[in-house]
PDB file of C-alpha atoms (C1' of nucleotides) in Angstrom:
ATOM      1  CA  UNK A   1       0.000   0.000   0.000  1.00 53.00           C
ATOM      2  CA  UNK A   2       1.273   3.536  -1.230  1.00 54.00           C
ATOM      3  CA  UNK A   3       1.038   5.164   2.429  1.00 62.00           C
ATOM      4  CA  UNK A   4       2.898   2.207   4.135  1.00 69.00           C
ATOM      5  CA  UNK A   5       6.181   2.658   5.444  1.00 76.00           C
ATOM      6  CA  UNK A   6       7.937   0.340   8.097  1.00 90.00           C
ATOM      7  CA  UNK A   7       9.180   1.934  11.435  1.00 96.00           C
ATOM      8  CA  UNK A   8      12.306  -0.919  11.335  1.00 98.00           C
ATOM      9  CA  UNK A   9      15.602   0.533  10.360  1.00 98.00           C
ATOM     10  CA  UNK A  10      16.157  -0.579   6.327  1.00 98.00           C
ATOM     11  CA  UNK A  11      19.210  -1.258   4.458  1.00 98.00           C
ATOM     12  CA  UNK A  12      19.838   2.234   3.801  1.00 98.00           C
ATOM     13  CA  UNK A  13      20.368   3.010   7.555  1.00 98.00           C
ATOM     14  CA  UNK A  14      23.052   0.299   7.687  1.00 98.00           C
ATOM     15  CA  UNK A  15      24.267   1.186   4.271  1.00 98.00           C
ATOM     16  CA  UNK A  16      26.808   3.569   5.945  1.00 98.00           C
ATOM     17  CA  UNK A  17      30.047   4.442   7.937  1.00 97.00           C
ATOM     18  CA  UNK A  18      30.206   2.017  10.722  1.00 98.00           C
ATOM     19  CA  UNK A  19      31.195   4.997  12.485  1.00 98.00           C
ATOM     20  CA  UNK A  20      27.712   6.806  11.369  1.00 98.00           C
ATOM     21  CA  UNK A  21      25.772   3.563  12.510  1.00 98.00           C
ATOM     22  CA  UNK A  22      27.572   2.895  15.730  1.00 98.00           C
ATOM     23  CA  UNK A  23      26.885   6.510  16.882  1.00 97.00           C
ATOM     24  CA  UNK A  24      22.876   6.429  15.384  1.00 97.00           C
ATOM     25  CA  UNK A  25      22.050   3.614  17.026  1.00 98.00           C
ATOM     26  CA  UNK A  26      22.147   4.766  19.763  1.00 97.00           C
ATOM     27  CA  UNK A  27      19.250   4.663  21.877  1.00 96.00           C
ATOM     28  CA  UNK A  28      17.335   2.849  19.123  1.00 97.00           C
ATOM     29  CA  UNK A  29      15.261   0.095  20.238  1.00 97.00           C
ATOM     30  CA  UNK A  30      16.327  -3.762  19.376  1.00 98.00           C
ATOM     31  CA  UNK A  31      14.467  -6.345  19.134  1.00 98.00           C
ATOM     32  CA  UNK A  32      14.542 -10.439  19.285  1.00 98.00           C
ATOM     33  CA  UNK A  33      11.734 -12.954  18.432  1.00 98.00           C
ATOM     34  CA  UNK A  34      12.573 -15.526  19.846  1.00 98.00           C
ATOM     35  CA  UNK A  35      10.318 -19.026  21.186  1.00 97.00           C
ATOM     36  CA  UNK A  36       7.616 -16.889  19.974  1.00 97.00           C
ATOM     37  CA  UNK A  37       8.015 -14.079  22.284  1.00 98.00           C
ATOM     38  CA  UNK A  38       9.429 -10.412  21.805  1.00 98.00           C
ATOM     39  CA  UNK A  39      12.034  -9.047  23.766  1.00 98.00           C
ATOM     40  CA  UNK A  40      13.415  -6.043  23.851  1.00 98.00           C
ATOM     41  CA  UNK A  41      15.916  -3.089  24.807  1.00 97.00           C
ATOM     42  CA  UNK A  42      17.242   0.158  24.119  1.00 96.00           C
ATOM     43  CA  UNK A  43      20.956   0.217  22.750  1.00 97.00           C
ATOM     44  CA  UNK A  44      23.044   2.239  25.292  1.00 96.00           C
ATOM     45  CA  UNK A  45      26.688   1.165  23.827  1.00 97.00           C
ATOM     46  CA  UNK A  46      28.015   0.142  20.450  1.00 98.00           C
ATOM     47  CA  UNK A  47      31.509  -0.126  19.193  1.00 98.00           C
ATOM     48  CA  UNK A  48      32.423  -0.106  14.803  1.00 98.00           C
ATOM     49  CA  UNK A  49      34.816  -1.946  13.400  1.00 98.00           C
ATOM     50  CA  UNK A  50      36.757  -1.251  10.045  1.00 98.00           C
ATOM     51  CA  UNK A  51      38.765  -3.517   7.798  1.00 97.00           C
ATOM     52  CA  UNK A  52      42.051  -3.177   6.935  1.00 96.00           C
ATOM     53  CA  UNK A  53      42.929   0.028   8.534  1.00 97.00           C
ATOM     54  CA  UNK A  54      41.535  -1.324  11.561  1.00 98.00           C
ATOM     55  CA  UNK A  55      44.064  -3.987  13.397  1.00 97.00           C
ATOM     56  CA  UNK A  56      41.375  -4.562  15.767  1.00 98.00           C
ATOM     57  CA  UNK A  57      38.856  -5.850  13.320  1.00 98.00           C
ATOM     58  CA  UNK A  58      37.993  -9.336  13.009  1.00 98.00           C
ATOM     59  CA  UNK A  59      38.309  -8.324   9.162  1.00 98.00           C
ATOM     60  CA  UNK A  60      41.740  -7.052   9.329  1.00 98.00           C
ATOM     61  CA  UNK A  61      43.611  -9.776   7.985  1.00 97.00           C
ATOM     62  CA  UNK A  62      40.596 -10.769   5.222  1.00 97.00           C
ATOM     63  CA  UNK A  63      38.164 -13.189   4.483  1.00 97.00           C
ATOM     64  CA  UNK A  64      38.081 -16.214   6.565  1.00 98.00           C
ATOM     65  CA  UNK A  65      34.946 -18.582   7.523  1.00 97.00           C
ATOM     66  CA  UNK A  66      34.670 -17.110  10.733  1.00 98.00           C
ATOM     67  CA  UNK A  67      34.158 -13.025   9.081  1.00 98.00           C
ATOM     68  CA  UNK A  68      32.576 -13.733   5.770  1.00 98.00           C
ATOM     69  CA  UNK A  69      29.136 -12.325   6.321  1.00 98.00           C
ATOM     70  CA  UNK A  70      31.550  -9.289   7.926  1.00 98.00           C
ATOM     71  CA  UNK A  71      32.018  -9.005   3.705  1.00 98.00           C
ATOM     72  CA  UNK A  72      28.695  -9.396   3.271  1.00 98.00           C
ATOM     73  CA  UNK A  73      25.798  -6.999   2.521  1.00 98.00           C
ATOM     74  CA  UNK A  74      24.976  -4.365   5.293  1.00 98.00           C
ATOM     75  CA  UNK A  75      21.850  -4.800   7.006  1.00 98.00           C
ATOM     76  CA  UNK A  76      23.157  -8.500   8.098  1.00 98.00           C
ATOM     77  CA  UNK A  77      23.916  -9.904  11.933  1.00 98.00           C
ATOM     78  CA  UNK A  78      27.359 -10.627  12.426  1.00 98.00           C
ATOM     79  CA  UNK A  79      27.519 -13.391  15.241  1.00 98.00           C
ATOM     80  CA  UNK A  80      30.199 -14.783  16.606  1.00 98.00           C
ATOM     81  CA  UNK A  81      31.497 -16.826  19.325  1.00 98.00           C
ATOM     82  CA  UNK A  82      34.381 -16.267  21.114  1.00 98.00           C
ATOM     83  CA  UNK A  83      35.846 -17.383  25.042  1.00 98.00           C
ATOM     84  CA  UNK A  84      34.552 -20.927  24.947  1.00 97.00           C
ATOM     85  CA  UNK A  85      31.403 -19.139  26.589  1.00 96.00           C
ATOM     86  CA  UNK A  86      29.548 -15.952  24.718  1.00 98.00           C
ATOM     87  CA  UNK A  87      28.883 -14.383  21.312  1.00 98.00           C
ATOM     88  CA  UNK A  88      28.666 -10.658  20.061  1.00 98.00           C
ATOM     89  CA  UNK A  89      26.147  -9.421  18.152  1.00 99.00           C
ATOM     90  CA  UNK A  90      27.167  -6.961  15.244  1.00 98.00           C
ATOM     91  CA  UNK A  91      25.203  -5.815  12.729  1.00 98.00           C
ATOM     92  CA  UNK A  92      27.109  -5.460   9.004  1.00 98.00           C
ATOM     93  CA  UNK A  93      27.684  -1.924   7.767  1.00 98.00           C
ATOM     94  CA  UNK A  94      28.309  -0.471   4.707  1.00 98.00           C
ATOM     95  CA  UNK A  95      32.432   0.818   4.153  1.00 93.00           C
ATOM     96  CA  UNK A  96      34.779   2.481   6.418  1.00 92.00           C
ATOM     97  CA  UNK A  97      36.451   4.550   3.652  1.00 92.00           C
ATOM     98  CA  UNK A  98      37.226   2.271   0.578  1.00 92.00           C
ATOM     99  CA  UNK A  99      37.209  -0.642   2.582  1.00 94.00           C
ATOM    100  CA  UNK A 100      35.203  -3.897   2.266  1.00 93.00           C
ATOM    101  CA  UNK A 101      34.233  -4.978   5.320  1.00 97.00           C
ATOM    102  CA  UNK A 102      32.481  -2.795   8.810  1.00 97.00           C
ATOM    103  CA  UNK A 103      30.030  -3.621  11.266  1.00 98.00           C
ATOM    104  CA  UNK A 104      28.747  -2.541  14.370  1.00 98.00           C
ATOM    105  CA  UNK A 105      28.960  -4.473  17.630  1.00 98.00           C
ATOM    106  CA  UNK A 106      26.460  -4.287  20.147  1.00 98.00           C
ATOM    107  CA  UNK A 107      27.716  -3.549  23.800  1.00 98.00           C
ATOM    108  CA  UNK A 108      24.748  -2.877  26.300  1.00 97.00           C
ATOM    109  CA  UNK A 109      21.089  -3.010  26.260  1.00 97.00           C
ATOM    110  CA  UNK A 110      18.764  -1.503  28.714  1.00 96.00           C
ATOM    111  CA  UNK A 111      15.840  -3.761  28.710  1.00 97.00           C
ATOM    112  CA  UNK A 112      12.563  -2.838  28.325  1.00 97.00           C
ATOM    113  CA  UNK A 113       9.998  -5.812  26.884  1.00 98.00           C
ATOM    114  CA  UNK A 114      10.235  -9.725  27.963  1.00 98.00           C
ATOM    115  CA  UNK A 115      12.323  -9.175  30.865  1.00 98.00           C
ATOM    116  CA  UNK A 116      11.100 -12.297  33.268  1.00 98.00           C
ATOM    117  CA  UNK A 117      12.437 -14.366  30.072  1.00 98.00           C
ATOM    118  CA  UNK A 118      15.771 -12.751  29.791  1.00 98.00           C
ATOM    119  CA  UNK A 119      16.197 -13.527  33.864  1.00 98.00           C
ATOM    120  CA  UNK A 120      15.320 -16.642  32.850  1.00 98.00           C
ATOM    121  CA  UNK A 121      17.935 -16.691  30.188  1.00 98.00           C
ATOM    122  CA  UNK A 122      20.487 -15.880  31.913  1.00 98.00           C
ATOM    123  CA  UNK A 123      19.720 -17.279  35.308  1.00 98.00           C
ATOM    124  CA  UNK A 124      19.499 -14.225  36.814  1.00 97.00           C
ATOM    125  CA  UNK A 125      17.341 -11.828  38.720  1.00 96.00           C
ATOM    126  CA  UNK A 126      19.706  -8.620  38.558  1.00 95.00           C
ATOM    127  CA  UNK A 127      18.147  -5.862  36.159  1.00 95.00           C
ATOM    128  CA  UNK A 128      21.467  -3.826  36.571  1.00 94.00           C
ATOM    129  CA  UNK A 129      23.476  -7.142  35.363  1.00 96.00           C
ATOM    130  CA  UNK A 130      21.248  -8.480  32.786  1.00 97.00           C
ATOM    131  CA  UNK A 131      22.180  -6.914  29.684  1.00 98.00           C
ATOM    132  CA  UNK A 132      25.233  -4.753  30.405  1.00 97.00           C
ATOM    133  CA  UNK A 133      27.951  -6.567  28.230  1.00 97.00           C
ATOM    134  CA  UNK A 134      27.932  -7.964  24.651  1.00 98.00           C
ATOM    135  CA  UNK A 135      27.728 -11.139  26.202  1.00 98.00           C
ATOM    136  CA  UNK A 136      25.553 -10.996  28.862  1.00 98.00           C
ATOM    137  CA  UNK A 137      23.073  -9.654  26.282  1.00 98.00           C
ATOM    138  CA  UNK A 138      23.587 -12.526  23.530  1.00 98.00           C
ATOM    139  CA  UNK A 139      22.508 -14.686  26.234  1.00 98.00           C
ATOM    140  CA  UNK A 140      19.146 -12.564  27.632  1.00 98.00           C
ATOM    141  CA  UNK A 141      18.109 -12.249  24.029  1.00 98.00           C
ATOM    142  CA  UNK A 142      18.474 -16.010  23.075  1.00 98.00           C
ATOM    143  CA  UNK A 143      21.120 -15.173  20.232  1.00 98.00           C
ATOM    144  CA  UNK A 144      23.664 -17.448  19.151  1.00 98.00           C
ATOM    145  CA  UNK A 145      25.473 -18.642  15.876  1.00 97.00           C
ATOM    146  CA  UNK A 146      22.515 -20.498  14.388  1.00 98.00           C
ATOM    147  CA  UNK A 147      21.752 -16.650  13.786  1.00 98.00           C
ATOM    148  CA  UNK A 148      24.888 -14.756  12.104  1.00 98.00           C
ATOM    149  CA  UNK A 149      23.654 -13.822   8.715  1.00 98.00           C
ATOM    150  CA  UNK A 150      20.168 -13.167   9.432  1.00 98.00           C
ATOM    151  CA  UNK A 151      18.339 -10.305   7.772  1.00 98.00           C
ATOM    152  CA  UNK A 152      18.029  -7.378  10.235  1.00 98.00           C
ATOM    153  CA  UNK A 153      16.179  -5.269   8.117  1.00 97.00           C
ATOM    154  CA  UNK A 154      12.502  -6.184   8.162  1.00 97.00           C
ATOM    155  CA  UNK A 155       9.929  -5.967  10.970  1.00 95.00           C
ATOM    156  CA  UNK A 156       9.697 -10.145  10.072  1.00 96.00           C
ATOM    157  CA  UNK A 157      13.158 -10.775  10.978  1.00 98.00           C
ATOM    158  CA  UNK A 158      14.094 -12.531  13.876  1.00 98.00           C
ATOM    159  CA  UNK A 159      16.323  -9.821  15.420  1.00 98.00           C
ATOM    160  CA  UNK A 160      15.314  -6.073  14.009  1.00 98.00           C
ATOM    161  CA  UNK A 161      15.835  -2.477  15.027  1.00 98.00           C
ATOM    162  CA  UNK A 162      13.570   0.581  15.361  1.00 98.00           C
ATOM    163  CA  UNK A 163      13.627   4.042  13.852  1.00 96.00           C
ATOM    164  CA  UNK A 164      12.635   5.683  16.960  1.00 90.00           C
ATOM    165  CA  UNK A 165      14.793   7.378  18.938  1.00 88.00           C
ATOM    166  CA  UNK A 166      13.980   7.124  22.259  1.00 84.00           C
ATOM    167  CA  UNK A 167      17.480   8.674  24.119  1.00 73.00           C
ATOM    168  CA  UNK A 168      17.367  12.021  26.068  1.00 70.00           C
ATOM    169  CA  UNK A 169      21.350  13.330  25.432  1.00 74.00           C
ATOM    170  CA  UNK A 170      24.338  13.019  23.484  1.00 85.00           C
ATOM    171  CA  UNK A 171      26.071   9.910  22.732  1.00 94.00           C
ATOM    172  CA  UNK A 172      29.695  10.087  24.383  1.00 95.00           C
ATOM    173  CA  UNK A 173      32.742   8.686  22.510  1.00 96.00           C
ATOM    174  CA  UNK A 174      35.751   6.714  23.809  1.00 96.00           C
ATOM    175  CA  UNK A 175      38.111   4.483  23.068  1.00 96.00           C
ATOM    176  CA  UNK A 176      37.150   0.887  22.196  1.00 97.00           C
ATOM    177  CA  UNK A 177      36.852  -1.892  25.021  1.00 96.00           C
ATOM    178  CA  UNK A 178      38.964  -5.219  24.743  1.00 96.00           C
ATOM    179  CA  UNK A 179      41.324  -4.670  22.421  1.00 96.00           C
ATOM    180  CA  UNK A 180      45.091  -4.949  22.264  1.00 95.00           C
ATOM    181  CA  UNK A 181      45.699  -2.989  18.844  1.00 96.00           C
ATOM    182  CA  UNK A 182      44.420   0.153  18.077  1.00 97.00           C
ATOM    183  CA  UNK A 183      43.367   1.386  21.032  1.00 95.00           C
ATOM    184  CA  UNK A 184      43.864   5.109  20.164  1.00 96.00           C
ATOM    185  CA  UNK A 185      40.702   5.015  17.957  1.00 97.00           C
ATOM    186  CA  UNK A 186      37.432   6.259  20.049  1.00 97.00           C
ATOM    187  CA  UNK A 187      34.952   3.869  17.819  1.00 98.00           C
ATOM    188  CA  UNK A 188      32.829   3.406  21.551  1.00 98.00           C
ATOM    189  CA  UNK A 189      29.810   5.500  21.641  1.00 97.00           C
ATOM    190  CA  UNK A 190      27.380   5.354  24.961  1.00 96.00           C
ATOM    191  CA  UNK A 191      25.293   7.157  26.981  1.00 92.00           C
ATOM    192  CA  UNK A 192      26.751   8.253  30.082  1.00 77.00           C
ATOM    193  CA  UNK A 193      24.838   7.691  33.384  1.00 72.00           C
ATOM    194  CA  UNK A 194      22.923   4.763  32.156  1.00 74.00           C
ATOM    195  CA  UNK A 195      23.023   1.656  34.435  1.00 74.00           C
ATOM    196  CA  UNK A 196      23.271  -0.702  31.496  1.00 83.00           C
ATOM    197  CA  UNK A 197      25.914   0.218  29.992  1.00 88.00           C
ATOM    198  CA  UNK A 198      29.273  -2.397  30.095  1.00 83.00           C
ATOM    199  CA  UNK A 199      30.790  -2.833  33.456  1.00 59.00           C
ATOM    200  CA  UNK A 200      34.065  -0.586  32.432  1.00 55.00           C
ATOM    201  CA  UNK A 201      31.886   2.637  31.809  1.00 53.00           C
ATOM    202  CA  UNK A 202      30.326   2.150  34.958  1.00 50.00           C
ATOM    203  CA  UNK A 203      33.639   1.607  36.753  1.00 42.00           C
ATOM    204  CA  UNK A 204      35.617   4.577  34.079  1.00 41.00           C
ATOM    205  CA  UNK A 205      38.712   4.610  36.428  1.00 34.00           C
ATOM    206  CA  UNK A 206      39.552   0.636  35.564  1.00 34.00           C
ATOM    207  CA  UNK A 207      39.055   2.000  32.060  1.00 35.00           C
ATOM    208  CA  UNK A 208      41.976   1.282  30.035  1.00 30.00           C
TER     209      UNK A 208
ATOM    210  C1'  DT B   1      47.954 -31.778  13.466  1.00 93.86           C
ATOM    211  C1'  DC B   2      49.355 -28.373  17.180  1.00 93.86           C
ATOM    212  C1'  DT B   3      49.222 -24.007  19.740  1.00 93.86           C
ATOM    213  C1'  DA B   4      48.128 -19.311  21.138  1.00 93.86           C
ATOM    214  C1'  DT B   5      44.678 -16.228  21.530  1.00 93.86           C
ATOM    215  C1'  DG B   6      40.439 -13.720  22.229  1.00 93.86           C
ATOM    216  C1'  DA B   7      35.380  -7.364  20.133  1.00 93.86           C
ATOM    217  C1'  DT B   8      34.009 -11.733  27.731  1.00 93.86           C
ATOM    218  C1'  DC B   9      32.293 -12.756  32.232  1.00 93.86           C
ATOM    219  C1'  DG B  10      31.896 -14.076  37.043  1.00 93.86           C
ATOM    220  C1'  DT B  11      34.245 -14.423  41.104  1.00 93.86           C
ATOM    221  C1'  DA B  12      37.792 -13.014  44.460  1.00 93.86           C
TER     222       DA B  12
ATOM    223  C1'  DA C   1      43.271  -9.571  39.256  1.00 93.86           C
ATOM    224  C1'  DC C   2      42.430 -14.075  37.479  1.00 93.86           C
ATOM    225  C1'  DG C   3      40.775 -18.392  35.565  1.00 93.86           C
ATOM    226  C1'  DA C   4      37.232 -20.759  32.744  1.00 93.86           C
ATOM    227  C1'  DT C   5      36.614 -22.515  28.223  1.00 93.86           C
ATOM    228  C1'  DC C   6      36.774 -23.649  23.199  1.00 93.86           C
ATOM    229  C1'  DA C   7      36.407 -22.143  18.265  1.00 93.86           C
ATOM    230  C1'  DT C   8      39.370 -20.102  15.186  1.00 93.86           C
ATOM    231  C1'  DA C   9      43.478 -18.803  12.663  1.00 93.86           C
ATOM    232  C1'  DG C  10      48.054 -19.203  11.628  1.00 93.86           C
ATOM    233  C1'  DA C  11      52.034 -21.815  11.790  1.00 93.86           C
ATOM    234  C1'  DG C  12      54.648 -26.163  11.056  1.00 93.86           C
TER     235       DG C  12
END
DNA sequence: TCTATGATCGTA
DNA sequence: ACGATCATAGAG
């Protein structure tokens, strides 16, 4: 129908600088299907990733089994697994320069629809705790590899984001969280004084 | 094959 | 500050 238009971020949104998307997504709302339910929170911290100007990047050294929907089409989920224990979320941007690879990982959540099943998910009663890491929130939101290359960019897809913006403030900037090369680049963007945000923004001082 | 490492987390 | 834990990548 002529007058319809979807409130889920398209491919154009992603279709940018990761730097552009990391910082926009900011206090846009994400959301998981997921055992038929709908769960939900507001992104408070995201970090982007380059390619080969970016030693930090899973994409730095190219194309391997592990990053190839990184050199995919934006508007993907990146998933990955990584410590024996958790996966990040990312979602697949469009170039960093004339690179050929960029994505956006997803850091913190604050939670705001389905909570009693992301306790459940992670085993956990602690709202503060629950979604404050790119692991922690993997887990709460029931997302693993059987997900990396999904479609993020229709209201039907198991893991979407909203156009709204629902954040009061400025997204702050720092350096990236993690790392052992390039840590001069501030590719972090978060909103200050928010509870959910990853435990080294709460604690700044152990901040590297 | 083998080994070192990691875009983390929970506990101490 | 540290150990758990294992898939991945790079080396041999």
């Amino acid at each position: 129908m002529d007058h319809y238009h979807s409130d889920v971020l398209g491919i154009d949104f992603y279709s940018r600088n990761p730097l552009i998307v990391a910082r926009n997504l900011i206090g846009k709302q994400l959301f998981r299907r997921s055992k038929g339910k709908l769960l939900s929170g507001i992104i408070v911290e995201t970090e982007a990733y380059g390619e080969s100007s970016d030693p930090a990047s899973h994409a730095f050294r190219g194309r391997t089994s592990r990053n190839e929907v990184m050199f995919g089409e934006p508007g993907l989920a990146y998933i990955y697994f990584t410590y024996g224990n958790h996966h990040c979320l990312n979602f697949v941007t469009g170039r960093f320069r004339n690179e050929k690879a960029g994505a956006v990982l997803i850091r913190a959540l604050e939670p705001t629809l389905g909570i009693e099943v992301m306790k459940q998910n992670r085993k956990l009663d602690n709202l503060q705790n629950l979604t404050s890491g790119p692991g922690k929130l993997c887990r709460a939101l029931d997302i693993d590899r059987n997900l990396n290359g999904v479609e993020v960019a229709s209201e039907k897809s198991p893991i979407f984001v909203k156009k709204t913006n629902t954040h009061i403030g400025k997204p702050q900037s720092s350096t990236r969280i993690g790392i052992t090369l390039a840590r001069d680049k501030e590719w972090r963007f978060f909103l200050n004084g928010n509870a959910h945000v990853s435990r080294k923004l709460i604690y700044p001082k152990i901040q590297r």
